[in-house]
Coordinates of C-alpha atoms and ligand atoms in Angstrom, one line a residue:
X1 CA 136.7 110.3 82.8
X2 CA 136.8 106.5 83.1
X3 CA 135.2 104.3 80.4
X4 CA 133.4 102.4 83.0
X5 CA 130.0 104.0 82.6
X6 CA 127.7 101.0 82.5
X7 CA 125.5 99.7 85.3
X8 CA 123.9 96.3 85.4
X9 CA 120.6 96.5 87.3
X10 CA 119.4 93.3 88.9
X11 CA 116.0 92.7 90.3
X12 CA 116.0 89.3 92.0
X13 CA 112.6 87.9 93.0
X14 CA 111.8 84.6 94.6
X15 CA 111.6 82.7 91.2
X16 CA 112.8 85.3 88.7
X17 CA 115.7 87.6 87.9
X18 CA 115.2 90.7 85.7
X19 CA 118.2 92.5 84.4
X20 CA 119.0 95.6 82.4
X21 CA 122.4 96.9 81.4
X22 CA 122.3 100.7 81.2
X23 CA 125.1 103.0 79.9
X24 CA 125.1 106.2 82.0
X25 CA 127.2 108.0 79.4
X26 CA 124.4 108.2 76.9
X27 CA 121.4 106.5 78.5
X28 CA 121.5 103.6 76.0
X29 CA 120.5 100.1 77.1
X30 CA 122.9 97.5 75.5
X31 CA 120.9 94.5 76.8
X32 CA 118.0 93.5 79.1
X33 CA 116.3 90.3 79.9
X34 CA 114.6 88.0 82.3
X35 CA 115.1 84.6 83.8
X36 CA 111.9 83.0 85.2
X37 CA 110.7 79.9 86.9
X38 CA 113.9 79.5 88.9
X39 CA 113.8 76.2 90.9
X40 CA 111.2 74.6 88.6
X41 CA 111.9 71.6 86.3
X42 CA 111.8 73.9 83.3
X43 CA 112.8 77.6 83.4
X44 CA 113.1 80.2 80.7
X45 CA 115.7 82.9 79.9
X46 CA 114.8 85.7 77.5
X47 CA 117.8 87.9 76.5
X48 CA 117.3 91.1 74.5
X49 CA 120.4 92.7 73.3
X50 CA 120.1 96.1 71.6
X51 CA 122.1 95.2 68.5
X52 CA 121.3 91.6 68.0
X53 CA 118.1 89.5 67.7
X54 CA 116.5 88.5 71.0
X55 CA 117.3 85.0 72.2
X56 CA 115.1 82.6 74.3
X57 CA 116.0 79.3 75.9
X58 CA 114.1 76.9 78.0
X59 CA 116.1 74.9 80.6
X60 CA 116.2 74.2 84.3
X61 CA 117.7 76.9 86.5
X62 CA 117.9 75.1 89.9
X63 CA 118.8 78.2 91.9
X64 CA 119.8 81.9 91.6
X65 CA 123.4 81.0 91.0
X66 CA 122.4 79.1 87.9
X67 CA 120.1 81.9 86.8
X68 CA 122.8 84.6 87.2
X69 CA 125.4 82.4 85.6
X70 CA 123.1 82.1 82.5
X71 CA 122.7 85.9 82.5
X72 CA 126.4 86.4 82.7
X73 CA 126.9 83.9 79.7
X74 CA 124.3 85.7 77.6
X75 CA 125.9 89.1 78.2
X76 CA 129.3 87.6 77.5
X77 CA 128.0 86.2 74.1
X78 CA 127.3 89.8 73.1
X79 CA 130.6 91.1 74.3
X80 CA 128.9 92.6 77.4
X81 CA 130.3 90.2 79.9
X82 CA 130.6 90.9 83.6
X83 CA 134.4 91.1 83.2
X84 CA 134.0 94.0 80.8
X85 CA 136.0 97.0 81.9
X86 CA 133.1 99.2 80.9
X87 CA 131.0 97.9 83.7
X88 CA 131.1 100.3 86.6
X89 CA 128.8 98.6 89.0
X90 CA 125.9 96.3 89.7
X91 CA 122.8 98.0 91.1
X92 CA 120.5 95.7 93.1
X93 CA 116.8 96.4 93.7
X94 CA 116.3 95.7 97.3
X95 CA 112.7 95.6 98.7
X96 CA 113.0 96.4 102.3
X97 CA 115.6 98.6 104.0
X98 CA 113.8 99.0 107.3
X99 CA 114.7 102.1 109.2
X100 CA 118.4 101.5 108.8
X101 CA 118.8 101.8 105.0
X102 CA 117.4 105.1 103.7
X103 CA 119.9 105.7 101.0
X104 CA 121.4 103.7 98.2
X105 CA 124.1 101.6 100.0
X106 CA 127.4 100.2 98.8
X107 CA 127.3 96.4 99.6
X108 CA 129.8 95.0 102.0
X109 CA 129.8 91.8 104.1
X110 CA 128.5 93.9 107.0
X111 CA 125.6 95.4 104.9
X112 CA 124.6 92.0 103.6
X113 CA 124.5 90.7 107.2
X114 CA 122.3 93.7 108.2
X115 CA 120.0 92.9 105.3
X116 CA 119.7 89.4 106.6
X117 CA 118.5 90.8 109.9
X118 CA 115.7 92.6 108.0
X119 CA 114.3 89.3 106.6
X120 CA 111.4 89.2 109.0
X121 CA 110.1 92.5 107.7
X122 CA 109.8 91.1 104.2
X123 CA 109.9 87.3 104.4
X124 CA 108.6 86.9 100.8
X125 CA 111.1 89.3 99.1
X126 CA 114.2 89.9 101.1
X127 CA 115.6 86.3 101.0
X128 CA 115.6 86.3 97.2
X129 CA 117.1 89.8 97.1
X130 CA 119.9 88.7 99.4
X131 CA 120.6 85.5 97.4
X132 CA 120.9 87.6 94.2
X133 CA 123.3 90.0 95.9
X134 CA 125.4 87.1 97.2
X135 CA 125.6 85.4 93.9
X136 CA 126.5 88.6 92.0
X137 CA 129.2 89.5 94.6
X138 CA 130.7 86.0 94.1
X139 CA 130.7 86.5 90.3
X140 CA 132.4 89.9 90.6
X141 CA 133.9 90.4 94.1
X142 CA 136.0 93.4 93.0
X143 CA 133.1 95.3 91.4
X144 CA 131.2 97.9 93.4
X145 CA 127.7 96.7 94.0
X146 CA 124.9 98.9 95.4
X147 CA 121.6 98.1 97.0
X148 CA 118.8 100.6 96.1
X149 CA 115.8 100.2 98.5
X150 CA 112.2 100.2 97.6
X151 CA 111.4 101.8 100.9
X152 CA 114.1 104.5 100.9
X153 CA 112.2 107.3 99.2
X154 CA 109.6 107.1 101.9
X155 CA 112.0 107.6 104.8
X156 CA 111.2 111.3 104.8
X157 CA 107.6 110.7 105.9
X158 CA 106.9 112.5 109.1
X159 CA 106.3 110.4 112.2
X160 CA 102.6 111.4 112.0
X161 CA 102.3 109.5 108.7
X162 CA 104.7 106.7 109.5
X163 CA 103.3 105.7 112.9
X164 CA 100.4 103.3 113.4
X165 CA 98.2 104.2 116.4
X166 CA 99.1 101.2 118.4
X167 CA 101.0 100.7 121.7
X168 CA 104.3 102.4 121.1
X169 CA 106.5 99.8 122.9
X170 CA 104.9 96.9 121.0
X171 CA 105.3 98.8 117.7
X172 CA 109.0 99.5 118.5
X173 CA 109.7 96.0 119.7
X174 CA 108.6 94.5 116.3
X175 CA 109.6 97.5 114.0
X176 CA 105.9 98.0 113.2
X177 CA 105.6 101.3 111.3
X178 CA 104.8 102.4 107.8
X179 CA 107.7 102.1 105.4
X180 CA 106.1 102.3 102.0
X181 CA 107.2 100.6 98.8
X182 CA 107.7 101.3 95.0
X183 CA 109.9 104.1 96.3
X184 CA 112.3 104.2 93.2
X185 CA 109.2 104.5 91.0
X186 CA 107.6 107.3 93.1
X187 CA 110.9 109.1 93.2
X188 CA 111.6 108.8 89.5
X189 CA 108.0 109.7 88.4
X190 CA 107.7 112.7 90.7
X191 CA 110.9 114.1 89.5
X192 CA 110.1 113.5 85.9
X193 CA 106.7 115.1 86.4
X194 CA 108.4 118.3 87.7
X195 CA 110.5 118.3 84.5
X196 CA 107.4 117.9 82.4
X197 CA 106.0 120.9 84.1
X198 CA 109.2 122.8 83.5
X199 CA 109.8 123.3 87.2
X200 CA 112.3 122.1 89.7
X201 CA 111.2 119.2 92.0
X202 CA 111.6 121.4 95.0
X203 CA 108.9 123.7 93.7
X204 CA 106.1 121.2 93.1
X205 CA 103.7 119.1 95.0
X206 CA 102.7 115.9 93.3
X207 CA 100.3 113.0 93.9
X208 CA 101.8 109.9 92.3
X209 CA 99.5 107.0 91.5
X210 CA 101.6 103.9 90.7
X211 CA 99.0 101.4 89.4
X212 CA 100.5 98.1 88.4
X213 CA 99.8 94.6 89.7
X214 CA 100.9 96.1 93.0
X215 CA 99.6 99.6 93.4
X216 CA 100.5 102.5 95.7
X217 CA 99.9 106.2 95.9
X218 CA 102.2 108.8 97.4
X219 CA 102.1 112.5 98.3
X220 CA 105.3 114.2 97.4
X221 CA 105.9 117.7 98.6
X222 CA 108.9 119.6 97.0
X223 CA 110.6 116.3 96.0
X224 CA 110.1 114.6 99.4
X225 CA 107.7 111.9 100.2
X226 CA 105.3 113.0 103.0
X227 CA 102.8 110.0 102.8
X228 CA 102.3 106.8 100.9
X229 CA 99.6 104.2 100.9
X230 CA 101.7 101.0 101.5
X231 CA 102.8 100.4 105.1
X232 CA 104.7 97.8 107.0
X233 CA 104.2 95.5 104.0
X234 CA 103.0 96.1 100.4
X235 CA 99.5 95.0 101.5
X236 CA 98.2 98.3 102.8
X237 CA 96.4 100.9 100.7
X238 CA 94.9 100.7 97.3
X239 CA 93.0 97.8 95.8
X240 CA 95.5 95.8 93.8
X241 CA 95.5 92.9 91.3
X242 CA 95.4 90.2 94.0
X243 CA 95.9 92.2 97.2
X244 CA 93.1 93.6 99.3
X245 CA 94.7 96.9 100.3
X246 CA 93.1 98.7 103.4
X247 CA 91.0 96.5 105.6
X248 CA 89.4 96.7 109.1
X249 CA 92.2 95.0 111.0
X250 CA 89.6 93.1 113.0
X251 CA 88.7 91.1 109.8
X252 CA 91.8 89.0 110.4
X253 CA 90.7 88.2 113.9
X254 CA 87.2 87.5 112.7
X255 CA 88.5 85.1 110.0
X256 CA 90.6 83.3 112.5
X257 CA 88.1 83.1 115.4
X258 CA 84.9 82.6 113.5
X259 CA 86.2 81.2 110.1
X260 CA 88.8 79.0 111.7
X261 CA 91.4 80.2 109.2
X262 CA 95.1 79.9 110.0
X263 CA 97.6 82.7 109.8
X264 CA 99.0 81.3 106.6
X265 CA 95.5 80.9 105.0
X266 CA 94.7 84.5 105.9
X267 CA 98.1 85.6 104.4
X268 CA 97.3 83.8 101.2
X269 CA 93.8 85.1 101.1
X270 CA 94.8 88.8 101.5
X271 CA 98.0 88.7 99.3
X272 CA 97.0 86.3 96.5
X273 CA 93.2 85.8 96.4
X274 CA 91.9 89.3 97.0
X275 CA 91.9 92.6 95.2
X276 CA 90.4 92.6 91.7
X277 CA 91.0 88.9 91.5
X278 CA 89.0 88.2 94.6
X279 CA 86.2 90.5 93.6
X280 CA 85.7 89.2 90.1
X281 CA 88.1 86.4 89.3
X282 CA 90.4 88.5 87.1
X283 CA 93.3 90.6 88.1
X284 CA 94.1 92.1 84.7
X285 CA 92.5 95.5 84.1
X286 CA 92.2 94.7 80.3
X287 CA 90.1 91.7 81.0
X288 CA 88.0 93.6 83.5
X289 CA 87.4 96.4 81.0
X290 CA 86.3 93.8 78.4
X291 CA 83.9 92.1 80.7
X292 CA 82.5 95.4 82.0
X293 CA 81.9 96.3 78.3
X294 CA 79.8 93.2 78.0
X295 CA 77.7 94.1 81.0
X296 CA 79.4 91.8 83.5
X297 CA 78.2 93.0 87.0
X298 CA 81.0 91.3 89.0
X299 CA 83.7 92.9 86.8
X300 CA 81.9 96.3 87.1
X301 CA 81.8 96.0 90.9
X302 CA 85.5 95.2 91.0
X303 CA 86.3 98.2 88.9
X304 CA 84.1 100.4 91.1
X305 CA 85.7 99.3 94.3
X306 CA 89.1 99.9 92.8
X307 CA 88.2 103.4 91.7
X308 CA 86.4 104.3 94.9
X309 CA 89.6 103.5 96.9
X310 CA 91.8 105.3 94.4
X311 CA 89.6 108.5 94.7
X312 CA 89.7 108.3 98.5
X313 CA 93.5 108.5 98.3
X314 CA 93.5 111.3 95.8
X315 CA 91.3 113.3 98.2
X316 CA 93.4 112.3 101.2
X317 CA 96.7 113.3 99.7
X318 CA 95.1 116.5 98.4
X319 CA 94.5 117.4 102.0
X320 CA 97.9 116.1 103.2
X321 CA 99.6 118.4 100.6
X322 CA 97.3 121.4 100.9
X323 CA 98.3 122.5 97.4
X324 CA 98.6 120.1 94.5
X325 CA 100.4 120.9 91.3
X326 CA 100.1 117.6 89.6
X327 CA 98.4 114.2 89.8
X328 CA 100.4 111.6 87.8
X329 CA 99.5 108.1 86.7
X330 CA 102.2 105.4 86.1
X331 CA 102.8 101.6 85.8
X332 CA 100.9 99.1 83.8
X333 CA 97.3 100.3 84.6
X334 CA 98.2 104.0 85.1
X335 CA 100.1 104.2 81.8
X336 CA 97.6 102.3 79.7
X337 CA 94.1 102.5 81.0
X338 CA 92.4 105.7 80.0
X339 CA 89.2 104.4 81.7
X340 CA 90.9 104.1 85.1
X341 CA 92.4 107.6 84.7
X342 CA 89.1 109.1 83.7
X343 CA 87.2 107.4 86.5
X344 CA 89.8 108.4 89.1
X345 CA 89.6 112.1 88.6
X346 CA 86.2 112.8 87.0
X347 CA 84.0 115.2 88.9
X348 CA 86.8 116.8 90.8
X349 CA 86.6 120.2 89.0
X350 CA 85.9 121.9 92.4
X351 CA 89.4 120.8 93.4
X352 CA 90.8 122.4 90.2
X353 CA 91.2 119.0 88.4
X354 CA 89.9 118.9 84.8
X355 CA 90.8 116.1 82.5
X356 CA 91.0 116.6 78.7
X357 CA 89.2 113.5 77.4
X358 CA 90.9 113.6 74.0
X359 CA 94.4 113.9 75.4
X360 CA 93.5 111.2 77.9
X361 CA 92.5 108.8 75.1
X362 CA 95.8 109.2 73.2
X363 CA 98.1 106.3 73.7
X364 CA 101.9 106.8 73.9
X365 CA 105.1 106.0 75.7
X366 CA 106.3 109.5 76.4
X367 CA 105.5 111.5 79.5
X368 CA 102.5 113.7 78.7
X369 CA 99.8 116.0 80.1
X370 CA 96.2 114.8 79.9
X371 CA 94.5 117.7 81.7
X372 CA 92.7 120.6 80.1
X373 CA 94.6 123.8 79.6
X374 CA 92.2 125.4 82.1
X375 CA 93.0 122.8 84.8
X376 CA 94.6 124.3 87.9
X377 CA 96.1 120.9 88.7
X378 CA 98.1 119.3 85.9
X379 CA 97.1 115.6 85.3
X380 CA 99.9 113.6 83.7
X381 CA 100.9 110.1 82.5
X382 CA 104.6 109.4 83.2
X383 CA 105.9 105.9 82.3
X384 CA 108.0 104.7 85.3
X385 CA 111.5 103.6 84.8
X386 CA 112.7 101.9 88.0
X387 CA 115.8 100.4 86.3
X388 CA 117.0 103.8 85.2
X389 CA 116.5 105.2 88.7
X390 CA 118.4 102.3 90.2
X391 CA 121.2 102.7 87.7
X392 CA 121.5 106.5 88.4
X393 CA 121.5 106.0 92.1
X394 CA 124.1 103.2 91.9
X395 CA 126.3 105.2 89.6
X396 CA 126.1 108.2 91.9
X397 CA 127.3 106.1 94.8
X398 CA 130.2 104.7 92.8
X399 CA 131.2 108.2 91.7
X400 CA 131.0 109.4 95.3
X401 CA 133.1 106.6 96.7
X402 CA 135.6 106.7 93.9
X403 CA 136.0 110.5 94.2
Ligands
ADP501 P1 104.0 94.9 88.1 O1 103.4 95.5 89.3 O2 103.9 93.5 87.9 O3 105.3 95.6 87.7 P2 102.9 96.4 85.8 O4 103.2 97.8 86.2 O5 103.6 95.8 84.6 O6 102.9 95.4 87.0 O7 101.3 96.3 85.5 C1 100.7 95.2 85.1 C2 99.2 95.4 84.9 O8 99.0 96.5 84.0 C3 98.5 94.2 84.3 O9 98.0 93.3 85.3 C4 97.3 94.9 83.6 O10 96.2 94.9 84.5 C5 97.7 96.3 83.4 N1 97.7 96.7 82.0 C6 98.7 96.5 81.1 N2 98.3 97.0 79.9 C7 97.1 97.5 80.1 C8 96.1 98.1 79.2 N3 96.4 98.3 77.9 N4 95.0 98.5 79.7 C9 94.7 98.3 81.0 N5 95.5 97.7 81.9 C10 96.7 97.3 81.4

C-alpha cells in the first residue's frame, strides 16, 4: 500500500478558507485551520497542528491565492507541506453540482469549466469554490483533486419531491428544481446513526435534522435521501439563523409591488435579515435561550416559530418515510441545545417518540441516544463531520482511479 494516505480538505467560501488535513490510514488529523476576511485590509489565519501549539497571524490576504499560499506555508512549517509524498489528494467542498454532478468528481479542466456553467445556480457560493479549486490546482497540478458536492446526496430524491409545481418548460429552461444542501452532513450523520443503532444503513429510515446557522432536514430511507427541506437554493425549508426558510412565494411579489423593494433588497432581507435574527435581533440560539429565560417575549416568539417549523418537518418526513427508526440532531444547535431537541419532539409519544430528559440534558461530543428505552423511534445526537466525509469520498475516488 502506498504511503500517500492523507487528504487535505478545503472549504473555500467567499471570504474564508477552512482546511483540515486528515490521514485515512488512522483517522488522525495532523493539522487544521482557517483563513478569514480574505480581501479585507486585515485578515487572519489560525493554524492548529496536532503536535505543536496553535499559531495565529493577522495580515492582509488580498485574494484566495494569497490565502491558500499562507495555508501551504503553515503546513510546510510543520513538515506537512503540499509537496509531501504522503499527501494523496485534495478534497474540495463544492456547494452546487446541479443535476450534472451527483458523485464526487475528479477535477479536470473540463470539470472546472462545467462548474463555471453552474455559477448562476449558486452565485454566492460557486465562484469562491471555483477560485479555491483553481488556486489549489495551480499549487499542485499533478495531485488528484476531487470535488465533493453539497447537493450530491440528495440526487436520489424522486421527481415527486424534487419538482416544484410550476410550468415544466419554464422550470427546465432555468434548471428550477429542488437540489438540497448540507448533503455530506446528511449522508455522514445518517450512516453514523445506523452504526449507533448497530444496523446497516440499508436497514434504517432516518430523519436528519441539521441545525446550524443554516438548517435543513432530510428523510433518508435505507441510506438514500428521499426528501430534504432546502431547494433550488439553501433558502427553503426550516427557519435558520438569518434565513427565512419557507414562505408564501407571493410575499416576494408583494414586497416588490407594494413595498417597492428591489430584487437585491429582497434577496438581502430573506437571506441575511430574516430567520431568528429577523424575528428577535439575535441569530445565536444561546443568546435566544438566555433572553427567553429572562422573559423576553420577542426571543420566545423567535424560538416558538423555529420550533413550530421544525416539528412540521418532523411530521412531514414521518409521513414521507412511513416507518421511522431514528430522528437525529446534528450541527451547532442540534448538538448543543437540549432545549431545542426537547421542544422539537415533545408530545409525539403517539408517533412512538419518547425523549429521555436526563439523557437529553447530558452534554458530550460522542454520538449518543437520548430517547427512552421504551421509545419505538430512537432519538439521537450525532455530531456531524463534513470534513471526514469529504476526505473519505475523495480518497475513494483516488483509490478507484489509481486501481
Ligand atoms: P454553520 O452553519 O455556520 O456551520 P454551526 O453548525 O457551527 O453553524 O452552528 C452554529 C450555531 O450553533 C450558532 O449560531 C449557535 O446558535 C449554535 N450553538 C452553538 N453552541 C450552542 C449551544 N451551546 N447552545 C445552543 N446553540 C448553540
